[in-house]
mmCIF file of C-alpha atoms in Angstrom:
data_model
loop_
_atom_site.group_PDB
_atom_site.id
_atom_site.type_symbol
_atom_site.label_atom_id
_atom_site.label_comp_id
_atom_site.label_asym_id
_atom_site.label_seq_id
_atom_site.Cartn_x
_atom_site.Cartn_y
_atom_site.Cartn_z
ATOM 1 C CA MET M 1284 29.066 -35.471 -23.031
ATOM 2 C CA PRO M 1285 30.387 -33.581 -26.095
ATOM 3 C CA SER M 1286 27.915 -31.091 -27.485
ATOM 4 C CA HIS M 1287 27.726 -32.772 -30.898
ATOM 5 C CA ASN M 1288 26.689 -36.030 -29.223
ATOM 6 C CA VAL M 1289 23.952 -34.196 -27.356
ATOM 7 C CA VAL M 1290 22.645 -32.774 -30.619
ATOM 8 C CA LEU M 1291 22.677 -36.208 -32.238
ATOM 9 C CA LEU M 1292 20.778 -37.684 -29.326
ATOM 10 C CA LEU M 1293 18.229 -34.880 -29.441
ATOM 11 C CA VAL M 1294 17.689 -35.435 -33.144
ATOM 12 C CA ALA M 1295 17.373 -39.168 -32.560
ATOM 13 C CA THR M 1296 14.716 -38.576 -29.911
ATOM 14 C CA LEU M 1297 12.862 -36.187 -32.170
ATOM 15 C CA LEU M 1298 12.925 -38.673 -35.032
ATOM 16 C CA ALA M 1299 11.826 -41.514 -32.802
ATOM 17 C CA SER M 1300 8.925 -39.495 -31.445
ATOM 18 C CA ALA M 1301 7.957 -38.275 -34.913
ATOM 19 C CA ASN M 1302 8.116 -41.848 -36.198
ATOM 20 C CA ALA M 1303 5.761 -42.875 -33.412
ATOM 21 C CA LEU M 1304 3.336 -40.140 -34.361
ATOM 22 C CA LEU M 1305 3.365 -41.069 -38.029
ATOM 23 C CA ALA M 1306 2.482 -44.644 -37.114
ATOM 24 C CA THR M 1307 -0.708 -43.576 -35.329
ATOM 25 C CA GLU M 1308 -4.185 -42.668 -36.450
ATOM 26 C CA LYS M 1309 -5.611 -39.213 -35.825
ATOM 27 C CA THR M 1310 -9.234 -38.349 -35.238
ATOM 28 C CA GLU M 1311 -10.602 -34.862 -35.968
ATOM 29 C CA CYS M 1312 -8.347 -31.863 -36.367
ATOM 30 C CA SER M 1313 -8.253 -29.859 -33.118
ATOM 31 C CA SER M 1314 -5.652 -28.216 -30.945
ATOM 32 C CA LEU M 1315 -7.182 -29.632 -27.769
ATOM 33 C CA ARG M 1316 -5.598 -33.020 -27.299
ATOM 34 C CA GLN M 1317 -6.503 -35.786 -24.926
ATOM 35 C CA LEU M 1318 -6.629 -34.580 -21.354
ATOM 36 C CA ARG M 1319 -6.557 -36.507 -18.125
ATOM 37 C CA ILE M 1320 -7.245 -34.547 -14.957
ATOM 38 C CA PRO M 1321 -4.499 -35.175 -12.398
ATOM 39 C CA GLY M 1322 -5.920 -36.586 -9.192
ATOM 40 C CA SER M 1323 -9.283 -37.561 -10.663
ATOM 41 C CA ASN M 1324 -10.598 -41.063 -11.248
ATOM 42 C CA GLN M 1325 -7.963 -42.902 -13.208
ATOM 43 C CA GLY M 1326 -9.338 -43.976 -16.524
ATOM 44 C CA ARG M 1327 -11.675 -41.018 -16.934
ATOM 45 C CA HIS M 1328 -10.725 -38.912 -19.932
ATOM 46 C CA LEU M 1329 -11.864 -35.601 -21.321
ATOM 47 C CA ARG M 1330 -11.272 -35.863 -25.033
ATOM 48 C CA SER M 1331 -11.710 -33.905 -28.199
ATOM 49 C CA THR M 1332 -8.892 -35.123 -30.352
ATOM 50 C CA MET M 1333 -6.203 -37.536 -29.416
ATOM 51 C CA ILE M 1334 -2.938 -38.691 -30.805
ATOM 52 C CA SER M 1335 -2.814 -42.317 -29.776
ATOM 53 C CA GLU M 1336 0.133 -44.236 -28.515
ATOM 54 C CA PRO M 1337 2.222 -46.077 -31.062
ATOM 55 C CA ASN M 1338 0.801 -49.499 -31.934
ATOM 56 C CA GLY M 1339 2.724 -52.365 -33.354
ATOM 57 C CA ASP M 1340 5.861 -54.229 -32.469
ATOM 58 C CA GLU M 1341 9.051 -52.212 -32.751
ATOM 59 C CA ARG M 1342 10.953 -55.416 -33.376
ATOM 60 C CA SER M 1343 9.248 -55.696 -36.778
ATOM 61 C CA ASN M 1344 10.550 -52.262 -37.760
ATOM 62 C CA PRO M 1345 14.362 -52.025 -37.840
ATOM 63 C CA VAL M 1346 14.319 -48.210 -37.940
ATOM 64 C CA SER M 1347 12.027 -47.994 -34.912
ATOM 65 C CA ALA M 1348 14.155 -50.553 -33.085
ATOM 66 C CA LEU M 1349 17.321 -48.538 -33.770
ATOM 67 C CA MET M 1350 15.666 -45.314 -32.680
ATOM 68 C CA SER M 1351 14.476 -46.988 -29.486
ATOM 69 C CA LYS M 1352 17.994 -48.124 -28.621
ATOM 70 C CA ILE M 1353 19.344 -44.604 -29.124
ATOM 71 C CA SER M 1354 16.411 -43.072 -27.271
ATOM 72 C CA ALA M 1355 17.084 -45.293 -24.251
ATOM 73 C CA LYS M 1356 20.324 -43.386 -23.640
ATOM 74 C CA ILE M 1357 18.640 -39.983 -23.447
ATOM 75 C CA PRO M 1358 17.613 -38.507 -20.057
ATOM 76 C CA MET M 1359 13.879 -38.750 -19.380
ATOM 77 C CA GLY M 1360 13.594 -35.007 -18.755
ATOM 78 C CA MET M 1361 14.858 -34.323 -22.263
ATOM 79 C CA LYS M 1362 12.405 -36.829 -23.735
ATOM 80 C CA LEU M 1363 9.502 -35.242 -21.878
ATOM 81 C CA THR M 1364 10.398 -31.856 -23.327
ATOM 82 C CA PHE M 1365 10.315 -33.228 -26.878
ATOM 83 C CA TRP M 1366 7.134 -35.200 -26.266
ATOM 84 C CA GLN M 1367 5.503 -32.012 -25.020
ATOM 85 C CA MET M 1368 6.591 -30.151 -28.151
ATOM 86 C CA LEU M 1369 5.185 -32.905 -30.377
ATOM 87 C CA GLY M 1370 1.922 -33.243 -28.480
ATOM 88 C CA ILE M 1371 2.445 -36.873 -27.542
ATOM 89 C CA SER M 1372 -0.582 -38.213 -25.650
ATOM 90 C CA ASP M 1373 -0.451 -38.473 -21.890
ATOM 91 C CA ASP M 1374 -1.315 -42.197 -22.061
ATOM 92 C CA TYR M 1375 1.822 -42.821 -24.120
ATOM 93 C CA VAL M 1376 3.928 -40.807 -21.679
ATOM 94 C CA LYS M 1377 2.327 -42.581 -18.740
ATOM 95 C CA ALA M 1378 3.352 -45.918 -20.210
ATOM 96 C CA LYS M 1379 6.913 -44.744 -20.830
ATOM 97 C CA LEU M 1380 7.142 -43.586 -17.220
ATOM 98 C CA GLY M 1381 6.080 -47.005 -15.992
ATOM 99 C CA LEU M 1382 2.754 -45.829 -14.592
ATOM 100 C CA THR M 1383 0.321 -47.853 -16.681
ATOM 101 C CA GLY M 1384 -2.025 -49.915 -14.540
ATOM 102 C CA LEU M 1385 -1.258 -48.022 -11.346
ATOM 103 C CA GLU M 1386 -4.070 -46.255 -9.489
ATOM 104 C CA GLY M 1387 -4.697 -44.250 -6.352
ATOM 105 C CA ALA M 1388 -2.019 -44.244 -3.678
ATOM 106 C CA GLU M 1389 0.149 -46.681 -5.631
ATOM 107 C CA LEU M 1390 0.193 -44.325 -8.612
ATOM 108 C CA LYS M 1391 0.968 -41.235 -6.551
ATOM 109 C CA ALA M 1392 3.740 -43.029 -4.659
ATOM 110 C CA HIS M 1393 5.612 -43.890 -7.841
ATOM 111 C CA LYS M 1394 8.846 -41.976 -8.383
ATOM 112 C CA ASN M 1395 7.675 -40.778 -11.815
ATOM 113 C CA TYR M 1396 4.215 -39.592 -10.788
ATOM 114 C CA ARG M 1397 5.298 -35.980 -10.267
ATOM 115 C CA ARG M 1398 6.896 -35.966 -13.698
ATOM 116 C CA PHE M 1399 3.694 -37.241 -15.243
ATOM 117 C CA GLU M 1400 1.580 -34.741 -13.321
ATOM 118 C CA LYS M 1401 3.808 -31.894 -14.506
ATOM 119 C CA TYR M 1402 3.617 -33.165 -18.087
ATOM 120 C CA VAL M 1403 -0.193 -33.205 -18.032
ATOM 121 C CA GLU M 1404 -0.364 -29.827 -16.293
ATOM 122 C CA THR M 1405 1.886 -28.216 -18.902
ATOM 123 C CA ALA M 1406 -0.126 -29.817 -21.708
ATOM 124 C CA ILE M 1407 -3.397 -28.452 -20.339
ATOM 125 C CA LYS M 1408 -1.892 -25.008 -19.840
ATOM 126 C CA ASN M 1409 -0.568 -24.934 -23.414
ATOM 127 C CA ASP M 1410 -3.831 -26.267 -24.848
ATOM 128 C CA PHE M 1411 -5.904 -23.658 -23.043
ATOM 129 C CA TRP M 1412 -3.637 -20.812 -24.075
ATOM 130 C CA THR M 1413 -3.832 -21.948 -27.705
ATOM 131 C CA LYS M 1414 -7.593 -22.336 -27.523
ATOM 132 C CA ALA M 1415 -8.145 -18.914 -25.972
ATOM 133 C CA GLU M 1416 -5.786 -17.304 -28.478
ATOM 134 C CA GLY M 1417 -7.802 -18.889 -31.284
ATOM 135 C CA GLY M 1418 -11.144 -17.719 -29.916
ATOM 136 C CA TYR M 1419 -12.434 -21.119 -28.814
ATOM 137 C CA PRO M 1420 -15.744 -20.276 -27.030
ATOM 138 C CA THR M 1421 -16.166 -21.106 -23.368
ATOM 139 C CA TYR M 1422 -19.449 -22.803 -24.241
ATOM 140 C CA SER M 1423 -17.556 -25.208 -26.502
ATOM 141 C CA MET M 1424 -15.343 -26.060 -23.518
ATOM 142 C CA TRP M 1425 -18.458 -26.415 -21.369
ATOM 143 C CA LYS M 1426 -19.750 -29.076 -23.758
ATOM 144 C CA LEU M 1427 -16.358 -30.682 -24.245
ATOM 145 C CA VAL M 1428 -15.873 -31.425 -20.553
ATOM 146 C CA GLY M 1429 -19.377 -32.851 -20.317
ATOM 147 C CA LEU M 1430 -21.419 -30.102 -18.670
ATOM 148 C CA ASP M 1431 -24.093 -29.757 -21.349
ATOM 149 C CA HIS M 1432 -26.557 -31.678 -19.138
ATOM 150 C CA ILE M 1433 -26.465 -28.850 -16.584
ATOM 151 C CA LYS M 1434 -29.606 -26.738 -17.020
ATOM 152 C CA THR M 1435 -30.377 -24.957 -13.744
ATOM 153 C CA LEU M 1436 -28.679 -22.791 -11.133
ATOM 154 C CA GLY M 1437 -29.241 -25.552 -8.622
ATOM 155 C CA GLN M 1438 -27.365 -28.018 -10.782
ATOM 156 C CA LEU M 1439 -24.631 -25.436 -11.340
ATOM 157 C CA ALA M 1440 -24.217 -25.014 -7.590
ATOM 158 C CA ALA M 1441 -23.974 -28.783 -7.154
ATOM 159 C CA ILE M 1442 -21.053 -29.246 -9.584
ATOM 160 C CA GLN M 1443 -18.767 -26.533 -8.216
ATOM 161 C CA SER M 1444 -16.279 -29.030 -6.801
ATOM 162 C CA SER M 1445 -16.401 -31.439 -9.759
ATOM 163 C CA GLU M 1446 -13.298 -31.918 -11.877
ATOM 164 C CA GLN M 1447 -15.278 -31.061 -15.016
ATOM 165 C CA PHE M 1448 -16.360 -27.679 -13.675
ATOM 166 C CA LYS M 1449 -12.893 -26.910 -12.343
ATOM 167 C CA LEU M 1450 -11.473 -27.552 -15.791
ATOM 168 C CA TYR M 1451 -14.155 -25.418 -17.450
ATOM 169 C CA LYS M 1452 -13.586 -22.633 -14.924
ATOM 170 C CA ARG M 1453 -9.867 -22.704 -15.547
ATOM 171 C CA TYR M 1454 -10.433 -22.305 -19.280
ATOM 172 C CA ALA M 1455 -13.021 -19.533 -18.767
ATOM 173 C CA ILE M 1456 -10.488 -17.589 -16.707
ATOM 174 C CA GLU M 1457 -7.833 -18.044 -19.404
ATOM 175 C CA PHE M 1458 -10.347 -16.932 -22.054
ATOM 176 C CA ASP M 1459 -11.239 -13.811 -20.070
ATOM 177 C CA GLU M 1460 -7.580 -12.973 -19.505
ATOM 178 C CA HIS M 1461 -7.022 -13.195 -23.250
ATOM 179 C CA ILE M 1462 -9.996 -10.903 -23.878
ATOM 180 C CA LEU M 1463 -8.744 -8.363 -21.341
ATOM 181 C CA ARG M 1464 -5.281 -8.354 -22.923
ATOM 182 C CA ARG M 1465 -6.902 -7.599 -26.257
ATOM 183 C CA PHE M 1466 -8.829 -4.721 -24.674
ATOM 184 C CA GLN M 1467 -5.516 -2.912 -24.541
ATOM 185 C CA SER M 1468 -5.139 -3.138 -28.309
ATOM 186 C CA THR M 1469 -6.776 -0.639 -30.649
ATOM 187 C CA TYR M 1470 -6.328 -2.992 -33.604
ATOM 188 C CA SER M 1471 -7.743 -6.295 -32.363
ATOM 189 C CA ARG M 1472 -10.296 -5.370 -29.728
ATOM 190 C CA PRO M 1473 -12.747 -8.302 -29.442
ATOM 191 C CA THR M 1474 -16.331 -7.849 -30.574
ATOM 192 C CA TRP M 1475 -17.931 -10.921 -28.948
ATOM 193 C CA PHE M 1476 -17.576 -12.513 -25.525
ATOM 194 C CA LEU M 1477 -20.323 -15.123 -25.293
ATOM 195 C CA ALA M 1478 -21.233 -17.816 -27.801
ATOM 196 C CA LYS M 1479 -24.520 -17.051 -29.552
ATOM 197 C CA ASP M 1480 -25.852 -20.489 -28.657
ATOM 198 C CA ALA M 1481 -24.663 -20.413 -25.036
ATOM 199 C CA PRO M 1482 -27.520 -21.475 -22.699
ATOM 200 C CA PRO M 1483 -28.469 -19.307 -19.712
ATOM 201 C CA VAL M 1484 -26.752 -21.603 -17.214
ATOM 202 C CA GLU M 1485 -23.392 -21.243 -18.953
ATOM 203 C CA ILE M 1486 -23.751 -17.453 -18.911
ATOM 204 C CA TYR M 1487 -24.551 -17.680 -15.194
ATOM 205 C CA ALA M 1488 -21.339 -19.693 -14.781
ATOM 206 C CA ARG M 1489 -19.390 -16.970 -16.579
ATOM 207 C CA ALA M 1490 -21.012 -14.264 -14.441
ATOM 208 C CA GLN M 1491 -20.140 -16.220 -11.301
ATOM 209 C CA ILE M 1492 -16.504 -16.429 -12.364
ATOM 210 C CA TRP M 1493 -16.388 -12.718 -13.220
ATOM 211 C CA GLY M 1494 -17.640 -11.956 -9.738
ATOM 212 C CA GLU M 1495 -15.267 -14.350 -8.000
ATOM 213 C CA ARG M 1496 -12.352 -12.893 -9.974
ATOM 214 C CA ASN M 1497 -13.509 -9.372 -9.105
ATOM 215 C CA ARG M 1498 -13.626 -8.288 -12.733
ATOM 216 C CA GLU M 1499 -14.201 -4.583 -13.247
ATOM 217 C CA VAL M 1500 -17.827 -3.560 -13.673
ATOM 218 C CA GLU M 1501 -17.144 -1.776 -16.964
ATOM 219 C CA HIS M 1502 -15.665 -4.962 -18.426
ATOM 220 C CA VAL M 1503 -18.565 -7.116 -17.266
ATOM 221 C CA LEU M 1504 -21.055 -4.655 -18.739
ATOM 222 C CA GLU M 1505 -19.263 -4.931 -22.064
ATOM 223 C CA PHE M 1506 -19.165 -8.736 -21.817
ATOM 224 C CA LEU M 1507 -22.946 -8.709 -21.398
ATOM 225 C CA GLY M 1508 -23.629 -5.982 -23.970
ATOM 226 C CA LEU M 1509 -24.978 -3.670 -21.276
ATOM 227 C CA GLU M 1510 -22.602 -0.708 -21.610
ATOM 228 C CA ARG M 1511 -25.443 1.772 -22.127
ATOM 229 C CA ALA M 1512 -28.038 0.059 -19.952
ATOM 230 C CA SER M 1513 -29.987 2.083 -17.398
ATOM 231 C CA LYS M 1514 -29.822 1.318 -13.690
ATOM 232 C CA GLU M 1515 -33.260 -0.259 -13.897
ATOM 233 C CA VAL M 1516 -32.200 -2.562 -16.738
ATOM 234 C CA LEU M 1517 -29.108 -3.580 -14.776
ATOM 235 C CA ARG M 1518 -31.219 -4.212 -11.699
ATOM 236 C CA GLN M 1519 -33.392 -6.602 -13.683
ATOM 237 C CA ASN M 1520 -30.612 -8.329 -15.618
ATOM 238 C CA PRO M 1521 -30.133 -11.755 -13.971
ATOM 239 C CA TYR M 1522 -26.577 -12.242 -15.219
ATOM 240 C CA PHE M 1523 -25.328 -8.872 -13.996
ATOM 241 C CA GLN M 1524 -27.013 -9.458 -10.658
ATOM 242 C CA HIS M 1525 -25.381 -12.898 -10.439
ATOM 243 C CA TYR M 1526 -22.017 -11.217 -11.055
ATOM 244 C CA LEU M 1527 -22.687 -8.743 -8.215
ATOM 245 C CA LYS M 1528 -23.761 -11.568 -5.924
ATOM 246 C CA ASN M 1529 -20.436 -13.349 -6.419
ATOM 247 C CA LEU M 1530 -18.155 -10.361 -5.869
ATOM 248 C CA PRO M 1531 -15.805 -10.756 -2.876
ATOM 249 C CA LYS M 1532 -17.440 -9.544 0.292
ATOM 250 C CA ALA M 1533 -15.884 -6.360 1.706
#
């Protein structure tokens, strides 16, 4: 296909997608869009903000109808790239891939399932990077994924394999990686690591992850504000001890 035709088709796809976005309602302003965890219960969503799918009949809008006809000629891979750039919701993409209404084995057996899974995975990765870069606290993610009912270490131990905790843990690791990258800068070294209103159980979760990731002791001490603490203070600090407990066994 001639290059100028490719450009025209790309522009048409972009316009069609943008037109779809303009036709939708937005909730609060946030960079974390609707998320669906691949492989979890279909229909369960972790939401903060969402850009909904286009509503309304395209046949009543001549421009939308024309854009749809042009868009139909564009390879799906190219459309997915543009939808990712525009932040189109995963429900909309799922519908366009012919996956709406499918569940379980039937869903995973569909030829487009892997495409959808990759789309969601990339969206989550981009969202988390943006959140960490913007200083979104791990405790806010803890609440967002629905873990604010967890109050004790026993409850924390019981949710380790849950999709909510896995998602939180993934963000906490991304947040820590961002912090550690900033440690190398003399101009933007971070000054806080834990949300002021973070409950003890969320700090225990962070300490667990630091241990499992084998974070350096000096970094963990700074995370906890214990850089100048005596050995006795460290021995009595429950979060530092929880970090030590979760270090990889030699």
